[in-house]
């Protein structure tokens, strides 16, 4: 199996610690779903997996066909845009609170056993 090498980060072991520690992942907790770069595309992808949002999108697309047009094109887009915006704001706020909690947990002071 695999073996783990533990090197104390003290004095003359510092160079060896920095060299070996690059090989392993850190132990920071990250429970957030989004980053600033992937928030919009990932959130829209998740929202369009809901049947209700697909139904509203179908109505919007159907209303752009001239033979079936029932309302003004902009009016049929309003419910979909409103729902998507409200859910995106809710998801963003929840993810931000997860980020703050992760930051708080990752910055906790811990005790390390040392001889």
N, CA, C and O of each residue as an XYZ file, in Angstrom:
460
protein
N       0.807     -1.186      0.000
C       0.000      0.000      0.000
C       0.850      1.249      0.000
O       2.075      1.193     -0.102
N       0.180      2.364      0.116
C       0.873      3.641      0.135
C       1.286      3.985      1.551
O       0.587      3.656      2.510
N       2.421      4.648      1.679
C       2.913      5.093      2.965
C       2.874      6.604      3.011
O       3.010      7.270      1.984
N       2.694      7.125      4.165
C       2.644      8.566      4.350
C       3.874      9.003      5.118
O       4.224      8.408      6.137
N       4.529     10.042      4.627
C       5.709     10.580      5.290
C       5.289     11.828      6.046
O       4.699     12.738      5.463
N       5.586     11.881      7.333
C       5.261     13.038      8.159
C       6.568     13.711      8.549
O       7.435     13.098      9.172
N       6.696     14.984      8.173
C       7.909     15.735      8.470
C       7.493     16.965      9.282
O       6.643     17.732      8.829
N       8.056     17.167     10.439
C       7.682     18.345     11.231
C       8.178     19.621     10.548
O       9.254     19.653      9.950
N       7.380     20.646     10.654
C       7.733     21.932     10.048
C       8.515     22.767     11.069
O       8.084     23.855     11.449
N       9.625     22.268     11.492
C      10.427     22.927     12.505
C      11.860     23.099     12.013
O      12.424     22.193     11.399
N      12.436     24.244     12.279
C      13.857     24.509     12.079
C      14.451     24.001     10.789
O      14.053     24.422      9.703
N      15.403     23.097     10.906
C      16.157     22.646      9.754
C      15.378     21.685      8.857
O      15.871     21.321      7.789
N      14.184     21.267      9.254
C      13.345     20.418      8.409
C      12.453     21.242      7.472
O      11.718     20.663      6.672
N      12.499     22.559      7.550
C      11.584     23.414      6.800
C      11.705     23.208      5.293
O      10.684     23.123      4.610
N      12.915     23.126      4.758
C      13.088     22.935      3.314
C      12.516     21.591      2.862
O      11.844     21.504      1.834
N      12.789     20.554      3.638
C      12.281     19.231      3.292
C      10.755     19.196      3.399
O      10.089     18.557      2.584
N      10.205     19.879      4.400
C       8.756     19.949      4.557
C       8.115     20.616      3.344
O       7.116     20.117      2.825
N       8.672     21.735      2.886
C       8.095     22.432      1.741
C       8.176     21.589      0.476
O       7.265     21.631     -0.351
N       9.243     20.831      0.314
C       9.406     19.979     -0.865
C       8.384     18.832     -0.856
O       7.758     18.549     -1.878
N       8.223     18.186      0.280
C       7.318     17.038      0.368
C       5.859     17.478      0.408
O       5.003     16.775     -0.130
N       5.547     18.611      1.022
C       4.157     19.025      1.170
C       3.504     19.388     -0.158
O       2.277     19.411     -0.248
N       4.284     19.669     -1.179
C       3.712     19.968     -2.498
C       3.123     18.720     -3.149
O       2.307     18.835     -4.064
N       3.514     17.551     -2.704
C       3.038     16.304     -3.287
C       1.636     15.941     -2.822
O       0.962     15.149     -3.480
N       1.181     16.499     -1.706
C      -0.091     16.117     -1.109
C      -1.099     17.255     -1.194
O      -0.731     18.427     -1.273
N      -2.372     16.889     -1.175
C      -3.451     17.873     -1.152
C      -3.516     18.508      0.239
O      -3.118     17.907      1.237
N      -4.034     19.747      0.272
C      -4.222     20.368      1.582
C      -5.524     19.850      2.197
O      -6.283     19.140      1.537
N      -5.776     20.195      3.427
C      -6.967     19.678      4.092
C      -8.002     20.762      4.338
O      -8.746     20.700      5.317
N      -8.056     21.752      3.462
C      -9.071     22.791      3.591
C     -10.429     22.241      3.173
O     -10.542     21.442      2.243
N     -11.454     22.695      3.891
C     -12.822     22.286      3.605
C     -13.405     23.246      2.580
O     -13.258     24.463      2.701
N     -14.076     22.687      1.561
C     -14.744     23.523      0.557
C     -16.074     22.871      0.225
O     -16.117     21.835     -0.438
N     -17.167     23.481      0.690
C     -18.494     22.928      0.439
C     -19.281     23.772     -0.550
O     -20.442     23.471     -0.824
N     -18.679     24.817     -1.089
C     -19.392     25.670     -2.037
C     -19.533     24.962     -3.378
O     -18.702     24.134     -3.751
N     -20.594     25.302     -4.091
C     -20.836     24.720     -5.409
C     -20.217     25.553     -6.519
O     -19.761     25.017     -7.529
N     -20.202     26.869     -6.326
C     -19.870     27.780     -7.417
C     -18.594     28.564     -7.135
O     -18.163     28.707     -5.992
N     -18.006     29.067     -8.220
C     -16.974     30.093     -8.149
C     -17.526     31.292     -8.904
O     -18.605     31.213     -9.491
N     -16.800     32.392     -8.893
C     -17.275     33.566     -9.621
C     -17.346     33.304    -11.124
O     -18.204     33.860    -11.809
N     -16.462     32.473    -11.633
C     -16.429     32.214    -13.073
C     -17.515     31.252    -13.544
O     -18.027     31.393    -14.654
N     -17.867     30.282    -12.715
C     -18.827     29.278    -13.192
C     -20.223     29.446    -12.598
O     -21.067     28.570    -12.787
N     -20.493     30.536    -11.890
C     -21.801     30.681    -11.239
C     -22.936     30.699    -12.254
O     -23.863     29.896    -12.156
N     -22.878     31.598    -13.220
C     -23.990     31.756    -14.155
C     -24.226     30.509    -15.010
O     -25.358     30.027    -15.049
N     -23.213     29.960    -15.699
C     -23.507     28.778    -16.514
C     -23.930     27.552    -15.703
O     -24.826     26.812    -16.111
N     -23.292     27.342    -14.568
C     -23.638     26.164    -13.770
C     -25.014     26.303    -13.135
O     -25.760     25.328    -13.041
N     -25.353     27.526    -12.694
C     -26.660     27.755    -12.093
C     -27.766     27.579    -13.132
O     -28.794     26.965    -12.846
N     -27.562     28.110    -14.324
C     -28.568     27.932    -15.374
C     -28.712     26.462    -15.756
O     -29.822     25.985    -15.993
N     -27.596     25.749    -15.817
C     -27.640     24.324    -16.128
C     -28.464     23.566    -15.087
O     -29.278     22.711    -15.436
N     -28.251     23.882    -13.813
C     -29.007     23.211    -12.748
C     -30.482     23.608    -12.769
O     -31.354     22.781    -12.504
N     -30.759     24.872    -13.085
C     -32.151     25.313    -13.081
C     -32.953     24.706    -14.223
O     -34.143     24.433    -14.061
N     -32.327     24.491    -15.369
C     -33.070     23.917    -16.484
C     -33.195     22.401    -16.396
O     -33.706     21.770    -17.321
N     -32.740     21.814    -15.309
C     -33.047     20.413    -15.034
C     -34.392     20.280    -14.323
O     -34.879     19.167    -14.123
N     -34.985     21.390    -13.947
C     -36.312     21.380    -13.323
C     -37.368     21.432    -14.431
O     -37.240     22.204    -15.381
N     -38.391     20.623    -14.305
C     -39.419     20.507    -15.333
C     -40.184     21.812    -15.503
O     -40.527     22.176    -16.628
N     -40.458     22.520    -14.421
C     -41.224     23.764    -14.514
C     -40.472     24.803    -15.341
O     -41.082     25.504    -16.148
N     -39.179     24.910    -15.155
C     -38.402     25.884    -15.928
C     -38.344     25.488    -17.397
O     -38.365     26.353    -18.272
N     -38.272     24.196    -17.676
C     -38.310     23.745    -19.066
C     -39.660     24.055    -19.710
O     -39.726     24.390    -20.893
N     -40.732     23.943    -18.931
C     -42.060     24.273    -19.442
C     -42.144     25.749    -19.817
O     -42.630     26.085    -20.897
N     -41.675     26.635    -18.937
C     -41.693     28.066    -19.241
C     -40.797     28.383    -20.443
O     -41.142     29.236    -21.261
N     -39.664     27.710    -20.555
C     -38.786     27.910    -21.711
C     -39.476     27.447    -22.992
O     -39.354     28.092    -24.033
N     -40.196     26.334    -22.916
C     -40.956     25.850    -24.068
C     -42.003     26.876    -24.497
O     -42.184     27.107    -25.692
N     -42.693     27.494    -23.536
C     -43.689     28.521    -23.875
C     -43.045     29.726    -24.537
O     -43.603     30.287    -25.480
N     -41.878     30.132    -24.054
C     -41.176     31.265    -24.644
C     -40.786     30.955    -26.081
O     -41.001     31.770    -26.978
N     -40.213     29.781    -26.298
C     -39.792     29.391    -27.649
C     -41.010     29.251    -28.560
O     -40.977     29.685    -29.712
N     -42.071     28.653    -28.054
C     -43.287     28.475    -28.848
C     -43.902     29.819    -29.241
O     -44.460     29.949    -30.331
N     -43.805     30.803    -28.374
C     -44.369     32.117    -28.662
C     -43.576     32.868    -29.729
O     -44.081     33.843    -30.286
N     -42.366     32.447    -30.023
C     -41.587     33.081    -31.083
C     -41.987     32.565    -32.468
O     -41.588     33.141    -33.480
N     -42.772     31.483    -32.521
C     -43.292     30.980    -33.798
C     -44.498     31.842    -34.173
O     -45.450     31.937    -33.398
N     -44.469     32.471    -35.348
C     -45.551     33.413    -35.701
C     -46.948     32.784    -35.752
O     -47.922     33.465    -35.433
N     -47.079     31.533    -36.135
C     -48.400     30.911    -36.228
C     -49.026     30.650    -34.862
O     -50.251     30.617    -34.747
N     -48.217     30.466    -33.831
C     -48.714     30.094    -32.513
C     -48.681     31.270    -31.543
O     -49.155     31.146    -30.414
N     -48.144     32.378    -31.951
C     -47.943     33.526    -31.057
C     -49.251     33.951    -30.395
O     -50.208     34.322    -31.074
N     -49.283     33.895    -29.068
C     -50.491     34.242    -28.320
C     -50.346     35.598    -27.634
O     -51.307     36.365    -27.573
N     -49.170     35.898    -27.123
C     -48.908     37.154    -26.421
C     -47.734     37.846    -27.088
O     -47.143     37.340    -28.042
N     -47.419     39.002    -26.564
C     -46.185     39.648    -27.023
C     -45.012     38.793    -26.566
O     -45.052     38.176    -25.502
N     -43.976     38.766    -27.382
C     -42.835     37.893    -27.092
C     -42.157     38.241    -25.774
O     -41.711     37.347    -25.056
N     -42.075     39.511    -25.451
C     -41.400     39.939    -24.229
C     -42.183     39.547    -22.981
O     -41.593     39.243    -21.945
N     -43.510     39.555    -23.078
C     -44.346     39.254    -21.909
C     -44.195     37.799    -21.493
O     -44.179     37.503    -20.298
N     -44.084     36.887    -22.447
C     -43.952     35.476    -22.083
C     -42.582     35.170    -21.472
O     -42.418     34.151    -20.801
N     -41.600     36.045    -21.700
C     -40.275     35.838    -21.133
C     -40.200     36.295    -19.678
O     -39.335     35.827    -18.938
N     -41.073     37.186    -19.254
C     -41.014     37.747    -17.904
C     -41.118     36.702    -16.788
O     -40.299     36.732    -15.869
N     -42.096     35.770    -16.824
C     -42.143     34.785    -15.729
C     -40.874     33.940    -15.634
O     -40.384     33.676    -14.537
N     -40.344     33.515    -16.779
C     -39.131     32.704    -16.774
C     -37.944     33.486    -16.235
O     -37.182     32.973    -15.415
N     -37.782     34.714    -16.685
C     -36.664     35.540    -16.208
C     -36.803     35.820    -14.714
O     -35.810     35.795    -13.987
N     -38.021     36.086    -14.248
C     -38.237     36.357    -12.823
C     -37.885     35.138    -11.978
O     -37.196     35.262    -10.966
N     -38.353     33.961    -12.390
C     -38.082     32.742    -11.626
C     -36.590     32.432    -11.621
O     -36.025     32.110    -10.575
N     -35.950     32.527    -12.785
C     -34.517     32.245    -12.869
C     -33.705     33.218    -12.019
O     -32.738     32.820    -11.369
N     -34.095     34.487    -12.023
C     -33.368     35.492    -11.236
C     -33.531     35.254     -9.744
O     -32.552     35.313     -9.000
N     -34.743     34.988     -9.297
C     -34.994     34.769     -7.867
C     -34.230     33.534     -7.371
O     -33.611     33.567     -6.307
N     -34.278     32.462     -8.139
C     -33.575     31.239     -7.729
C     -32.065     31.448     -7.759
O     -31.358     30.935     -6.892
N     -31.553     32.199     -8.749
C     -30.112     32.462     -8.823
C     -29.649     33.294     -7.625
O     -28.586     33.029     -7.065
N     -30.430     34.288     -7.233
C     -30.076     35.098     -6.063
C     -30.092     34.237     -4.802
O     -29.192     34.338     -3.969
N     -31.115     33.390     -4.662
C     -31.197     32.494     -3.497
C     -29.996     31.548     -3.457
O     -29.369     31.381     -2.411
N     -29.676     30.934     -4.592
C     -28.532     30.020     -4.640
C     -27.219     30.748     -4.368
O     -26.336     30.209     -3.700
N     -27.087     31.968     -4.881
C     -25.878     32.742     -4.631
C     -25.704     33.080     -3.157
O     -24.598     32.989     -2.625
N     -26.790     33.471     -2.494
C     -26.718     33.792     -1.069
C     -26.409     32.548     -0.233
O     -25.624     32.613      0.713
N     -27.024     31.421     -0.581
C     -26.727     30.179      0.145
C     -25.269     29.769     -0.034
O     -24.621     29.331      0.916
N     -24.759     29.912     -1.252
C     -23.376     29.535     -1.516
C     -22.407     30.478     -0.808
O     -21.348     30.054     -0.346
N     -22.770     31.750     -0.725
C     -21.920     32.709     -0.014
C     -21.882     32.397      1.482
O     -20.836     32.531      2.118
N     -23.017     31.982      2.045
C     -23.010     31.616      3.469
C     -22.184     30.352      3.698
O     -21.521     30.226      4.728
N     -22.218     29.408      2.740
C     -21.345     28.227      2.839
C     -19.873     28.638      2.781
O     -19.043     28.096      3.511
N     -19.557     29.595      1.914
C     -18.179     30.085      1.787
C     -17.699     30.698      3.100
O     -16.576     30.445      3.536
N     -18.557     31.507      3.729
C     -18.180     32.122      5.002
C     -17.980     31.069      6.085
O     -17.053     31.182      6.886
N     -18.832     30.048      6.124
C     -18.693     28.981      7.110
C     -17.414     28.180      6.856
O     -16.705     27.834      7.801
N     -17.114     27.884      5.592
C     -15.874     27.174      5.259
C     -14.658     27.979      5.696
O     -13.700     27.426      6.236
N     -14.700     29.278      5.461
C     -13.583     30.144      5.844
C     -13.404     30.151      7.360
O     -12.278     30.126      7.856
N     -14.508     30.185      8.086
C     -14.444     30.170      9.543
C     -13.860     28.845     10.048
O     -13.022     28.841     10.949
N     -14.296     27.739      9.478
C     -13.796     26.432      9.904
C     -12.330     26.264      9.542
O     -11.557     25.727     10.336
N     -11.936     26.714      8.359
C     -10.547     26.557      7.924
C      -9.580     27.434      8.721
O      -8.381     27.158      8.748
N     -10.080     28.475      9.361
C      -9.215     29.369     10.133
C      -9.269     29.114     11.634
O      -8.779     29.929     12.416
N      -9.854     28.002     12.043
C      -9.893     27.662     13.453
C      -8.480     27.351     13.961
O      -7.653     26.801     13.234
N      -8.231     27.703     15.185
C      -6.942     27.394     15.797
C      -6.991     25.946     16.281
O      -7.945     25.527     16.938
N      -5.966     25.209     15.951
C      -5.925     23.797     16.348
C      -4.704     23.560     17.230
O      -3.748     24.335     17.226
N      -4.765     22.492     17.967
C      -3.638     22.107     18.802
C      -2.850     21.026     18.082
O      -3.422     20.082     17.535
N      -1.541     21.174     18.088
C      -0.662     20.203     17.441
C       0.234     19.617     18.509
O       0.849     20.342     19.291
N       0.302     18.297     18.535
C       1.145     17.628     19.510
C       2.606     17.790     19.115
O       2.984     17.530     17.972
N       3.409     18.214     20.053
C       4.831     18.359     19.813
C       5.559     17.930     21.081
O       5.134     18.270     22.185
N       6.618     17.207     20.935
C       7.364     16.765     22.107
C       8.082     17.949     22.657
O       8.788     17.832     23.659
